[in-house]
Amino acid sequence: MRKWLVLMAALIALAVSAATQPVHAAGNGTLTIEKRVSVKSAASTQQTRPLAGARYELTRIHAIAGPITATDAHTYRTLTGPAAYHVVVNTDANGEATITGLAIGADYLLRELPGAGVKTPAAPVLIRFSPTRTRYTYTPKSGLLESAPVLPDTKQPAKIVQTGGQLRWPLGLVAAVMLGGLVVAFGLTMRTRQEG
């Protein structure tokens, strides 16, 4: 009788475990990571280069309750058992890393890890593969901020954000736009008073 109880308990535990593990279709999802960082340049546009050796961690996750928020570990859990997936990859000399064979219908958490060339990693991202979305290219923006020379009219260092350049508003143009706005507003007010 005791053997039957142990067997029944094991079968129930197996059934509960199987019920909590999501079922995913065969893996033909592909994730490509392209990592670039800024290089110092006197040019007005930001110059970049590929970063070799950047590390990324990809883990299969499942929602605990409600939608997954990649930056909130309370919204998901890491899968265990046969459905588990965890890998750490490094970018090559071209700043690229590719991961293939990822399950369709699965959620993955991608984290950029600190290391050479990555002082402050990008926030983690959720990647969800579906029958209509089997390929992703991830291009993290960490490392694409570069200090520029001090602007003479502001005494503050400018930032060249991502792959854009600097935007300087000449003081005369700003004053002309503001004055024009005031003239139009005054004219509309006067016209309304004359009609009323």
Short mmCIF file of the C-alpha atoms (twelve columns), coordinates in Angstrom:
data_MODEL
# 
_entry.id   MODEL 
# 
loop_
_atom_site.group_PDB 
_atom_site.id 
_atom_site.type_symbol 
_atom_site.label_atom_id 
_atom_site.label_alt_id 
_atom_site.label_comp_id 
_atom_site.label_asym_id 
_atom_site.label_seq_id 
_atom_site.Cartn_x 
_atom_site.Cartn_y 
_atom_site.Cartn_z 
_atom_site.pdbx_PDB_model_num 
ATOM 1   C CA . MET A 1   0.000   0.000  0.000   1 
ATOM 2   C CA . ARG A 2   2.837   2.377  0.866   1 
ATOM 3   C CA . LYS A 3   4.451   1.835  -2.559  1 
ATOM 4   C CA . TRP A 4   1.165   2.815  -4.223  1 
ATOM 5   C CA . LEU A 5   1.007   6.037  -2.206  1 
ATOM 6   C CA . VAL A 6   4.573   6.942  -3.142  1 
ATOM 7   C CA . LEU A 7   3.879   6.142  -6.811  1 
ATOM 8   C CA . MET A 8   0.656   8.202  -6.787  1 
ATOM 9   C CA . ALA A 9   2.451   11.150 -5.122  1 
ATOM 10  C CA . ALA A 10  5.210   10.988 -7.754  1 
ATOM 11  C CA . LEU A 11  2.672   10.908 -10.610 1 
ATOM 12  C CA . ILE A 12  0.759   13.861 -9.154  1 
ATOM 13  C CA . ALA A 13  3.994   15.845 -8.725  1 
ATOM 14  C CA . LEU A 14  4.963   15.054 -12.340 1 
ATOM 15  C CA . ALA A 15  1.529   16.120 -13.611 1 
ATOM 16  C CA . VAL A 16  1.649   19.422 -11.678 1 
ATOM 17  C CA . SER A 17  5.184   20.109 -12.894 1 
ATOM 18  C CA . ALA A 18  4.203   19.420 -16.513 1 
ATOM 19  C CA . ALA A 19  1.154   21.678 -16.206 1 
ATOM 20  C CA . THR A 20  3.264   24.662 -15.101 1 
ATOM 21  C CA . GLN A 21  5.827   24.326 -17.900 1 
ATOM 22  C CA . PRO A 22  4.728   26.017 -21.134 1 
ATOM 23  C CA . VAL A 23  4.846   24.001 -24.328 1 
ATOM 24  C CA . HIS A 24  6.827   25.593 -27.155 1 
ATOM 25  C CA . ALA A 25  6.993   24.825 -30.843 1 
ATOM 26  C CA . ALA A 26  10.210  23.617 -32.450 1 
ATOM 27  C CA . GLY A 27  13.040  26.130 -32.316 1 
ATOM 28  C CA . ASN A 28  13.683  28.146 -35.446 1 
ATOM 29  C CA . GLY A 29  13.907  31.576 -33.802 1 
ATOM 30  C CA . THR A 30  17.064  33.590 -34.413 1 
ATOM 31  C CA . LEU A 31  18.497  36.454 -32.352 1 
ATOM 32  C CA . THR A 32  21.303  38.621 -33.718 1 
ATOM 33  C CA . ILE A 33  23.098  41.100 -31.462 1 
ATOM 34  C CA . GLU A 34  24.979  44.015 -33.041 1 
ATOM 35  C CA . LYS A 35  27.133  45.977 -30.592 1 
ATOM 36  C CA . ARG A 36  28.781  49.281 -31.454 1 
ATOM 37  C CA . VAL A 37  30.396  51.916 -29.243 1 
ATOM 38  C CA . SER A 38  31.434  55.523 -29.788 1 
ATOM 39  C CA . VAL A 39  34.930  56.589 -30.730 1 
ATOM 40  C CA . LYS A 40  36.320  60.061 -30.194 1 
ATOM 41  C CA . SER A 41  36.034  62.186 -33.280 1 
ATOM 42  C CA . ALA A 42  36.067  65.871 -34.251 1 
ATOM 43  C CA . ALA A 43  33.304  65.202 -36.797 1 
ATOM 44  C CA . SER A 44  29.838  66.667 -36.248 1 
ATOM 45  C CA . THR A 45  28.258  63.195 -36.420 1 
ATOM 46  C CA . GLN A 46  29.001  60.459 -33.947 1 
ATOM 47  C CA . GLN A 47  31.573  57.907 -35.036 1 
ATOM 48  C CA . THR A 48  31.226  54.277 -33.907 1 
ATOM 49  C CA . ARG A 49  33.081  50.999 -34.123 1 
ATOM 50  C CA . PRO A 50  32.069  47.367 -33.517 1 
ATOM 51  C CA . LEU A 51  32.803  46.078 -30.017 1 
ATOM 52  C CA . ALA A 52  34.291  42.592 -29.806 1 
ATOM 53  C CA . GLY A 53  33.924  40.642 -26.571 1 
ATOM 54  C CA . ALA A 54  30.690  42.239 -25.328 1 
ATOM 55  C CA . ARG A 55  28.791  39.619 -23.304 1 
ATOM 56  C CA . TYR A 56  25.069  38.869 -23.371 1 
ATOM 57  C CA . GLU A 57  23.009  36.442 -21.313 1 
ATOM 58  C CA . LEU A 58  19.837  34.927 -22.793 1 
ATOM 59  C CA . THR A 59  17.443  33.052 -20.487 1 
ATOM 60  C CA . ARG A 60  14.021  31.524 -21.170 1 
ATOM 61  C CA . ILE A 61  11.416  32.913 -18.789 1 
ATOM 62  C CA . HIS A 62  7.702   32.541 -18.081 1 
ATOM 63  C CA . ALA A 63  5.199   35.081 -16.704 1 
ATOM 64  C CA . ILE A 64  4.275   34.665 -13.040 1 
ATOM 65  C CA . ALA A 65  1.069   36.702 -13.209 1 
ATOM 66  C CA . GLY A 66  0.127   39.371 -15.711 1 
ATOM 67  C CA . PRO A 67  2.464   40.769 -18.357 1 
ATOM 68  C CA . ILE A 68  6.236   40.425 -18.126 1 
ATOM 69  C CA . THR A 69  8.257   43.549 -17.403 1 
ATOM 70  C CA . ALA A 70  11.906  42.871 -18.249 1 
ATOM 71  C CA . THR A 71  13.186  45.199 -15.516 1 
ATOM 72  C CA . ASP A 72  10.946  43.678 -12.794 1 
ATOM 73  C CA . ALA A 73  12.016  40.176 -11.718 1 
ATOM 74  C CA . HIS A 74  8.737   39.792 -9.791  1 
ATOM 75  C CA . THR A 75  6.805   39.468 -13.084 1 
ATOM 76  C CA . TYR A 76  8.601   36.376 -14.406 1 
ATOM 77  C CA . ARG A 77  10.494  33.274 -13.412 1 
ATOM 78  C CA . THR A 78  13.311  31.367 -15.062 1 
ATOM 79  C CA . LEU A 79  12.179  28.059 -16.523 1 
ATOM 80  C CA . THR A 80  13.673  24.827 -15.207 1 
ATOM 81  C CA . GLY A 81  13.733  21.273 -16.442 1 
ATOM 82  C CA . PRO A 82  13.464  20.332 -20.137 1 
ATOM 83  C CA . ALA A 83  12.084  23.775 -21.086 1 
ATOM 84  C CA . ALA A 84  15.039  25.618 -19.508 1 
ATOM 85  C CA . TYR A 85  17.403  27.626 -21.696 1 
ATOM 86  C CA . HIS A 86  20.370  29.731 -20.604 1 
ATOM 87  C CA . VAL A 87  23.380  30.832 -22.627 1 
ATOM 88  C CA . VAL A 88  26.058  33.531 -22.464 1 
ATOM 89  C CA . VAL A 89  27.493  34.713 -25.794 1 
ATOM 90  C CA . ASN A 90  30.303  37.092 -26.778 1 
ATOM 91  C CA . THR A 91  30.328  39.400 -29.778 1 
ATOM 92  C CA . ASP A 92  32.907  38.676 -32.471 1 
ATOM 93  C CA . ALA A 93  35.340  41.087 -34.179 1 
ATOM 94  C CA . ASN A 94  32.404  42.567 -36.134 1 
ATOM 95  C CA . GLY A 95  30.545  43.275 -32.874 1 
ATOM 96  C CA . GLU A 96  28.000  40.550 -33.649 1 
ATOM 97  C CA . ALA A 97  26.677  37.420 -31.958 1 
ATOM 98  C CA . THR A 98  23.933  35.148 -33.306 1 
ATOM 99  C CA . ILE A 99  21.838  32.631 -31.380 1 
ATOM 100 C CA . THR A 100 19.719  30.169 -33.378 1 
ATOM 101 C CA . GLY A 101 17.263  27.382 -32.576 1 
ATOM 102 C CA . LEU A 102 15.175  29.446 -30.158 1 
ATOM 103 C CA . ALA A 103 11.666  28.198 -29.412 1 
ATOM 104 C CA . ILE A 104 8.657   29.800 -31.094 1 
ATOM 105 C CA . GLY A 105 6.014   30.845 -28.573 1 
ATOM 106 C CA . ALA A 106 8.652   31.344 -25.886 1 
ATOM 107 C CA . ASP A 107 9.725   34.407 -23.924 1 
ATOM 108 C CA . TYR A 108 13.398  35.188 -23.394 1 
ATOM 109 C CA . LEU A 109 15.154  37.749 -21.220 1 
ATOM 110 C CA . LEU A 110 18.262  39.270 -22.799 1 
ATOM 111 C CA . ARG A 111 20.754  41.013 -20.526 1 
ATOM 112 C CA . GLU A 112 23.843  42.945 -21.501 1 
ATOM 113 C CA . LEU A 113 26.608  42.106 -19.007 1 
ATOM 114 C CA . PRO A 114 29.239  44.582 -17.776 1 
ATOM 115 C CA . GLY A 115 32.735  44.095 -19.118 1 
ATOM 116 C CA . ALA A 116 35.300  45.489 -21.511 1 
ATOM 117 C CA . GLY A 117 33.728  48.388 -23.388 1 
ATOM 118 C CA . VAL A 118 30.436  48.163 -21.446 1 
ATOM 119 C CA . LYS A 119 30.661  50.193 -18.235 1 
ATOM 120 C CA . THR A 120 26.909  50.639 -17.784 1 
ATOM 121 C CA . PRO A 121 24.908  47.829 -19.409 1 
ATOM 122 C CA . ALA A 122 21.650  48.512 -21.215 1 
ATOM 123 C CA . ALA A 123 18.429  47.608 -19.408 1 
ATOM 124 C CA . PRO A 124 17.306  43.990 -19.927 1 
ATOM 125 C CA . VAL A 125 14.821  43.375 -22.746 1 
ATOM 126 C CA . LEU A 126 12.045  40.854 -23.306 1 
ATOM 127 C CA . ILE A 127 12.167  38.960 -26.588 1 
ATOM 128 C CA . ARG A 128 9.052   37.020 -27.592 1 
ATOM 129 C CA . PHE A 129 9.214   34.725 -30.605 1 
ATOM 130 C CA . SER A 130 5.998   33.963 -32.509 1 
ATOM 131 C CA . PRO A 131 5.108   32.315 -35.837 1 
ATOM 132 C CA . THR A 132 5.082   35.780 -37.420 1 
ATOM 133 C CA . ARG A 133 8.192   37.058 -35.588 1 
ATOM 134 C CA . THR A 134 11.003  34.486 -35.719 1 
ATOM 135 C CA . ARG A 135 13.985  36.834 -36.177 1 
ATOM 136 C CA . TYR A 136 15.192  39.692 -33.999 1 
ATOM 137 C CA . THR A 137 18.155  42.028 -34.294 1 
ATOM 138 C CA . TYR A 138 19.102  43.733 -31.035 1 
ATOM 139 C CA . THR A 139 21.307  46.830 -31.156 1 
ATOM 140 C CA . PRO A 140 21.870  48.084 -27.607 1 
ATOM 141 C CA . LYS A 141 22.495  51.821 -27.275 1 
ATOM 142 C CA . SER A 142 24.776  51.590 -24.236 1 
ATOM 143 C CA . GLY A 143 28.190  53.041 -25.026 1 
ATOM 144 C CA . LEU A 144 26.830  55.379 -27.693 1 
ATOM 145 C CA . LEU A 145 27.021  58.565 -25.635 1 
ATOM 146 C CA . GLU A 146 30.078  60.687 -26.104 1 
ATOM 147 C CA . SER A 147 31.066  64.012 -24.605 1 
ATOM 148 C CA . ALA A 148 31.571  66.732 -27.170 1 
ATOM 149 C CA . PRO A 149 33.536  69.944 -26.900 1 
ATOM 150 C CA . VAL A 150 32.031  72.648 -24.685 1 
ATOM 151 C CA . LEU A 151 29.608  74.808 -26.636 1 
ATOM 152 C CA . PRO A 152 30.672  78.461 -26.433 1 
ATOM 153 C CA . ASP A 153 27.137  79.820 -25.863 1 
ATOM 154 C CA . THR A 154 26.161  77.455 -23.028 1 
ATOM 155 C CA . LYS A 155 29.397  76.692 -21.137 1 
ATOM 156 C CA . GLN A 156 28.077  73.102 -20.835 1 
ATOM 157 C CA . PRO A 157 29.445  70.009 -22.566 1 
ATOM 158 C CA . ALA A 158 27.154  68.900 -25.376 1 
ATOM 159 C CA . LYS A 159 26.154  65.271 -25.742 1 
ATOM 160 C CA . ILE A 160 26.098  63.505 -29.061 1 
ATOM 161 C CA . VAL A 161 23.222  61.120 -28.407 1 
ATOM 162 C CA . GLN A 162 23.131  57.728 -30.149 1 
ATOM 163 C CA . THR A 163 23.994  58.236 -33.832 1 
ATOM 164 C CA . GLY A 164 22.750  61.845 -34.142 1 
ATOM 165 C CA . GLY A 165 24.641  65.082 -34.009 1 
ATOM 166 C CA . GLN A 166 24.433  68.350 -32.128 1 
ATOM 167 C CA . LEU A 167 21.542  70.743 -32.458 1 
ATOM 168 C CA . ARG A 168 22.362  74.371 -31.790 1 
ATOM 169 C CA . TRP A 169 19.629  76.978 -31.753 1 
ATOM 170 C CA . PRO A 170 21.017  80.426 -32.620 1 
ATOM 171 C CA . LEU A 171 19.810  82.973 -30.062 1 
ATOM 172 C CA . GLY A 172 18.585  85.334 -32.818 1 
ATOM 173 C CA . LEU A 173 16.384  82.621 -34.372 1 
ATOM 174 C CA . VAL A 174 14.835  81.735 -31.010 1 
ATOM 175 C CA . ALA A 175 14.093  85.424 -30.299 1 
ATOM 176 C CA . ALA A 176 12.566  85.919 -33.780 1 
ATOM 177 C CA . VAL A 177 10.269  82.892 -33.378 1 
ATOM 178 C CA . MET A 178 9.121   84.052 -29.941 1 
ATOM 179 C CA . LEU A 179 8.520   87.618 -31.160 1 
ATOM 180 C CA . GLY A 180 6.590   86.324 -34.178 1 
ATOM 181 C CA . GLY A 181 4.395   84.210 -31.895 1 
ATOM 182 C CA . LEU A 182 3.621   87.234 -29.731 1 
ATOM 183 C CA . VAL A 183 2.734   89.362 -32.786 1 
ATOM 184 C CA . VAL A 184 0.358   86.682 -34.117 1 
ATOM 185 C CA . ALA A 185 -1.283  86.264 -30.683 1 
ATOM 186 C CA . PHE A 186 -1.694  90.058 -30.324 1 
ATOM 187 C CA . GLY A 187 -3.183  90.311 -33.833 1 
ATOM 188 C CA . LEU A 188 -5.710  87.533 -33.132 1 
ATOM 189 C CA . THR A 189 -6.707  89.193 -29.847 1 
ATOM 190 C CA . MET A 190 -7.249  92.551 -31.555 1 
ATOM 191 C CA . ARG A 191 -9.285  90.970 -34.344 1 
ATOM 192 C CA . THR A 192 -11.509 89.133 -31.831 1 
ATOM 193 C CA . ARG A 193 -12.172 92.428 -29.955 1 
ATOM 194 C CA . GLN A 194 -13.071 94.265 -33.181 1 
ATOM 195 C CA . GLU A 195 -15.544 91.539 -34.232 1 
ATOM 196 C CA . GLY A 196 -17.162 91.369 -30.781 1 
# 
